[in-house]
């Protein structure tokens, strides 16, 4: 395999996913009359909602069939509408400057134009093909669509082509009526960036910095003040992310094959200074200088477990808490550990599936 999910068996063959050189829940139970789990609609029955829902209903909002999801969405929106005032209080009221402590959802679902960008490189001129990547694309697309994003998917691009795709996506008018975006990259990689399809391991590299430059507050004003979630599935070096610790019994390991700009906005005669880069949250598939793992049949371990955690917890956890859940899911897989980096979110970001 190149990383799959679940327990590692002695017959599982693992490969490095993409090394070019080598072969506070929002309120699980609030002190409110009926108690609510955000996104799951309700814990105890509520006459204004109807059928009680729980974590299973939250998952239905993301990955269930369309008929069930529409019913849960209607229940959820009805519930929020009738309990809006006290529902928001546990998230933190207005701060010193009147700012809520969670990111806003600007438009109703039917008028909101959330967009997500997914770039996946599978076939390369000089590097090994990334078998199993098609599974990652399918699962991530399904997850993001379930969260209300229109997914724009591009495959097998050089670094220059990826930059062109990002620039065009950053200029999309739909961001004006969106509240957030996801930027997902899957490829071979190295410590400084993501490999294009013509890379030999040192050439045709998309720098990680280029991602942030294209979507910062200078170059993508439509997403200023809105969450920009970056997911990167690639190796960041050739090192194995574990150390050998001698216990009384050596654990059996799987067979492996290394696979500050000043932004000024005119408001009459006033100017305002803004951060060059803000509202990003990034989750890398591995720590610096280490490999990621992928199965040729099941896809990458990272994407599998990220999708699982989002489906199970998007209804009641903010984004960074879900990132931590993804990281904790690797406790029994010492060869890889996802890491949060370059995160500049100033508030909590809840995806509110169904709203």
XYZ file of C-alpha atoms in Angstrom:
355
model
C 0.000 0.000 0.000
C 1.112 3.662 -0.019
C -0.869 4.510 3.171
C -4.294 3.220 3.763
C -6.385 3.464 6.872
C -7.060 1.415 9.946
C -4.792 -1.131 11.571
C -1.677 -2.251 9.748
C -1.596 -5.956 8.970
C 1.481 -8.016 8.221
C 0.255 -8.579 4.660
C -0.251 -4.901 3.900
C 2.278 -3.419 1.493
C 2.825 0.312 2.063
C 4.373 2.867 -0.240
C 5.397 6.452 0.269
C 2.550 8.547 -1.086
C 4.563 11.041 -3.015
C 8.299 11.140 -2.456
C 9.938 12.102 -5.776
C 13.371 10.840 -4.974
C 12.630 7.329 -3.709
C 10.806 4.407 -5.359
C -14.522 23.132 22.403
C -17.262 21.515 20.612
C -19.798 24.240 20.024
C -21.862 22.698 22.732
C -22.233 18.971 23.041
C -24.881 19.695 25.665
C -25.817 23.267 26.454
C -27.828 24.409 29.419
C -30.687 25.264 27.081
C -34.251 23.957 27.352
C -33.800 21.171 24.811
C -30.019 20.821 24.417
C -28.465 21.001 20.972
C -25.624 19.503 19.028
C -24.775 22.050 16.333
C -25.426 20.703 12.864
C -26.952 17.506 14.143
C -30.035 19.566 14.950
C -30.978 18.193 18.346
C -30.149 15.785 21.157
C -33.474 15.697 22.950
C -36.712 16.037 21.009
C -37.920 19.521 20.123
C -41.435 20.179 18.899
C -40.221 22.812 16.407
C -37.917 20.359 14.670
C -39.584 16.991 14.577
C -37.615 13.784 14.516
C -34.703 13.850 16.999
C -31.266 13.822 15.360
C -27.767 13.127 16.585
C -24.317 12.431 15.167
C -25.788 10.127 12.546
C -27.959 12.952 11.285
C -24.938 15.220 11.169
C -23.206 12.712 8.932
C -26.341 12.496 6.786
C -26.025 16.211 6.071
C -22.628 15.537 4.496
C -22.598 12.066 3.044
C -26.142 10.677 3.099
C -28.417 10.244 0.125
C -29.960 13.425 -1.232
C -33.491 12.702 0.005
C -32.361 12.237 3.608
C -30.024 15.230 3.401
C -32.753 17.583 2.181
C -34.987 16.550 5.086
C -32.204 17.083 7.645
C -31.267 20.420 6.060
C -34.848 21.629 6.325
C -35.034 20.550 9.988
C -31.694 22.176 10.805
C -32.513 25.505 9.160
C -35.952 25.579 10.791
C -34.365 24.940 14.172
C -31.746 27.665 13.756
C -34.365 30.151 12.635
C -36.520 29.582 15.701
C -33.632 29.589 18.220
C -31.183 31.997 16.629
C -30.619 34.282 19.624
C -29.712 31.762 22.315
C -28.155 29.370 19.814
C -25.263 31.729 19.134
C -24.577 32.692 22.737
C -22.431 29.623 23.616
C -20.104 30.517 20.709
C -19.186 33.810 22.361
C -21.039 37.099 22.101
C -19.720 40.286 20.554
C -16.148 41.065 21.550
C -14.662 44.423 22.472
C -15.102 45.621 18.898
C -18.454 43.969 18.331
C -16.983 40.981 16.488
C -18.443 37.495 16.912
C -15.896 34.821 17.749
C -16.910 32.594 14.839
C -16.752 33.276 11.110
C -20.012 34.446 9.586
C -22.078 32.637 6.999
C -23.082 35.492 4.730
C -25.774 34.022 2.510
C -28.553 31.435 2.790
C -27.515 28.111 1.286
C -29.508 28.652 -1.894
C -27.711 31.950 -2.615
C -24.271 31.074 -1.244
C -21.641 30.234 -3.865
C -18.988 28.260 -2.026
C -16.194 27.039 -4.298
C -13.351 24.593 -3.694
C -10.244 23.959 -5.776
C -8.783 20.472 -6.034
C -5.544 19.813 -7.956
C -4.292 16.231 -8.159
C -1.230 15.048 -10.073
C -1.185 11.309 -10.758
C 0.919 10.767 -13.906
C 4.451 12.154 -14.228
C 7.079 12.253 -16.938
C 9.990 11.290 -14.681
C 8.449 10.180 -11.372
C 6.430 7.171 -10.307
C 2.685 7.194 -10.980
C 0.583 7.871 -7.864
C -1.699 4.834 -7.938
C -4.705 5.208 -5.660
C -4.896 8.990 -6.045
C -8.157 8.648 -7.955
C -9.760 7.327 -4.761
C -8.625 10.454 -2.887
C -10.105 12.697 -5.582
C -13.438 10.875 -5.440
C -13.692 10.963 -1.641
C -12.582 14.587 -1.232
C -14.963 15.723 -3.970
C -17.852 13.906 -2.326
C -16.998 15.394 1.077
C -16.696 18.976 -0.167
C -19.852 18.781 -2.248
C -21.675 17.487 0.823
C -20.441 20.572 2.700
C -21.938 22.830 0.043
C -18.889 23.542 -2.131
C -18.823 23.530 -5.926
C -15.606 21.595 -6.549
C -13.345 22.634 -9.420
C -11.042 19.703 -10.146
C -7.822 19.769 -12.191
C -5.498 16.848 -12.797
C -1.935 16.356 -14.026
C -0.597 19.921 -14.160
C 2.906 21.360 -14.267
C 3.872 23.897 -11.602
C 3.217 26.749 -14.035
C -0.168 25.326 -14.969
C -1.068 24.965 -11.287
C -0.188 28.620 -10.736
C -2.377 29.647 -13.678
C -5.264 27.570 -12.330
C -4.904 29.187 -8.888
C -4.854 32.721 -10.285
C -8.007 32.095 -12.292
C -9.718 30.490 -9.310
C -8.719 33.387 -7.019
C -10.353 35.830 -9.459
C -13.661 33.957 -9.583
C -16.633 36.218 -8.938
C -18.387 33.534 -6.859
C -16.027 34.285 -3.954
C -17.906 37.565 -3.443
C -21.008 35.660 -2.339
C -19.141 32.836 -0.631
C -18.090 32.618 3.014
C -14.990 30.391 2.614
C -12.975 28.189 0.297
C -11.019 24.925 0.318
C -7.743 24.535 -1.593
C -6.685 20.890 -1.918
C -3.391 19.758 -3.471
C -2.305 16.141 -4.038
C 0.969 15.197 -5.709
C 4.542 14.096 -5.168
C 6.372 16.698 -3.126
C 9.536 17.840 -1.425
C 10.401 20.084 1.517
C 9.702 23.340 -0.335
C 6.761 22.511 -2.532
C 4.579 20.337 -4.741
C 5.845 18.514 -7.835
C 4.431 19.300 -11.252
C 4.025 16.569 -13.834
C 7.406 17.320 -15.467
C 9.333 17.292 -12.190
C 12.370 15.093 -11.713
C 12.384 15.756 -7.982
C 14.192 19.095 -8.146
C 12.609 20.856 -11.137
C 9.002 21.907 -11.880
C 8.164 22.569 -8.219
C 5.206 24.669 -7.065
C 6.412 26.491 -3.949
C 4.084 26.275 -0.963
C 4.463 30.055 -0.680
C 2.818 30.488 -4.084
C -0.451 29.134 -2.697
C -0.606 31.772 0.013
C 0.537 34.553 -2.301
C -2.311 33.884 -4.739
C -4.977 33.888 -2.047
C -3.686 36.554 0.350
C -5.509 39.828 0.976
C -3.557 41.602 -1.748
C -4.354 39.232 -4.597
C -7.732 37.800 -3.571
C -9.789 40.576 -2.018
C -13.063 38.676 -2.481
C -11.929 36.178 0.175
C -10.548 38.746 2.592
C -11.793 38.013 6.109
C -13.096 34.598 5.017
C -11.649 31.180 5.925
C -9.251 29.698 3.372
C -8.602 26.044 4.176
C -5.486 24.510 2.596
C -5.131 20.706 2.484
C -1.827 19.353 1.149
C -1.263 15.653 0.503
C 2.368 15.117 -0.520
C 5.696 13.975 0.811
C 7.874 16.708 2.295
C 11.114 14.725 2.228
C 12.404 11.171 2.230
C 12.600 10.501 5.965
C 10.334 8.069 7.789
C 8.359 9.948 10.406
C 8.973 7.481 13.246
C 11.760 6.410 15.584
C 12.500 2.910 16.800
C 11.963 2.502 20.542
C 12.962 -0.843 22.013
C 10.208 -2.442 24.067
C 10.002 -5.951 25.466
C 8.450 -7.024 22.164
C 9.335 -5.271 18.911
C 6.162 -4.267 17.047
C 5.849 -5.722 13.582
C 6.232 -2.982 10.978
C 4.675 -3.080 7.509
C 6.786 -3.705 4.442
C 7.454 -0.263 2.968
C 8.567 1.194 -0.319
C 9.583 4.830 -0.378
C 7.334 6.245 -2.682
C 3.781 42.102 5.354
C 2.247 43.922 2.516
C 0.340 47.102 3.398
C -3.251 46.805 2.166
C -4.980 50.221 2.054
C -8.697 50.492 1.500
C -10.181 53.887 0.725
C -13.318 54.730 2.673
C -14.052 58.326 1.766
C -11.070 60.177 3.188
C -10.074 57.311 5.506
C -7.599 54.509 4.917
C -7.421 51.154 6.631
C -4.473 48.820 6.988
C -5.030 45.061 6.786
C -2.917 41.969 7.261
C -1.261 40.749 4.083
C -2.072 37.148 4.986
C -4.901 36.132 7.288
C -7.718 33.626 7.759
C -5.732 30.629 6.469
C -5.741 27.188 8.069
C -3.402 24.572 6.647
C -3.135 20.856 7.290
C -0.178 19.023 5.749
C -0.255 15.250 5.421
C 3.091 14.875 7.229
C 5.688 16.704 9.271
C 8.580 18.520 7.509
C 11.161 16.323 5.727
C 9.082 13.147 6.067
C 7.091 10.958 3.707
C 3.340 10.428 3.407
C 1.781 7.035 2.758
C -0.738 5.886 0.177
C -2.493 2.668 -0.817
C -2.737 1.889 -4.549
C -6.275 0.634 -3.966
C -7.614 2.689 -1.038
C -5.882 6.050 -1.493
C -3.749 7.953 1.001
C -3.984 7.412 4.741
C -4.244 11.159 5.276
C -7.178 11.770 2.940
C -9.013 8.681 4.196
C -8.790 9.776 7.807
C -9.485 13.441 7.069
C -12.694 12.519 5.230
C -13.706 10.200 8.066
C -13.179 12.838 10.769
C -14.989 15.562 8.825
C -17.974 13.296 8.171
C -18.173 12.325 11.821
C -17.540 15.719 13.428
C -18.310 18.611 11.063
C -21.726 18.879 12.696
C -20.318 19.807 16.110
C -16.622 20.748 15.828
C -14.812 23.769 14.475
C -12.209 23.327 11.743
C -9.082 23.332 13.900
C -10.606 20.871 16.338
C -11.303 18.567 13.387
C -7.695 19.014 12.295
C -6.626 17.836 15.758
C -8.946 14.842 15.459
C -7.279 13.957 12.163
C -3.880 14.199 13.862
C -5.014 12.053 16.792
C -6.242 9.381 14.367
C -2.549 8.770 13.544
C -1.584 7.869 17.111
C -1.295 4.207 16.114
C 0.459 4.948 12.830
C 3.851 6.301 13.923
C 5.327 6.570 10.435
C 3.264 9.654 9.608
C 1.734 12.576 11.489
C -0.216 15.410 9.838
C 0.729 18.871 10.985
C -0.998 22.250 11.179
C 1.140 25.065 9.850
C 0.824 28.660 8.693
C -2.569 29.003 10.350
C -3.754 32.597 10.661
C -7.436 32.189 11.485
C -8.649 34.805 13.938
C -11.954 33.097 14.757
C -13.416 29.622 14.894
C -14.696 28.222 11.617
C -17.750 25.955 11.768
C -18.876 24.367 8.531
C -22.528 24.080 9.620
C -23.475 21.199 7.295
C -27.029 21.707 6.126
C -27.233 25.417 6.918
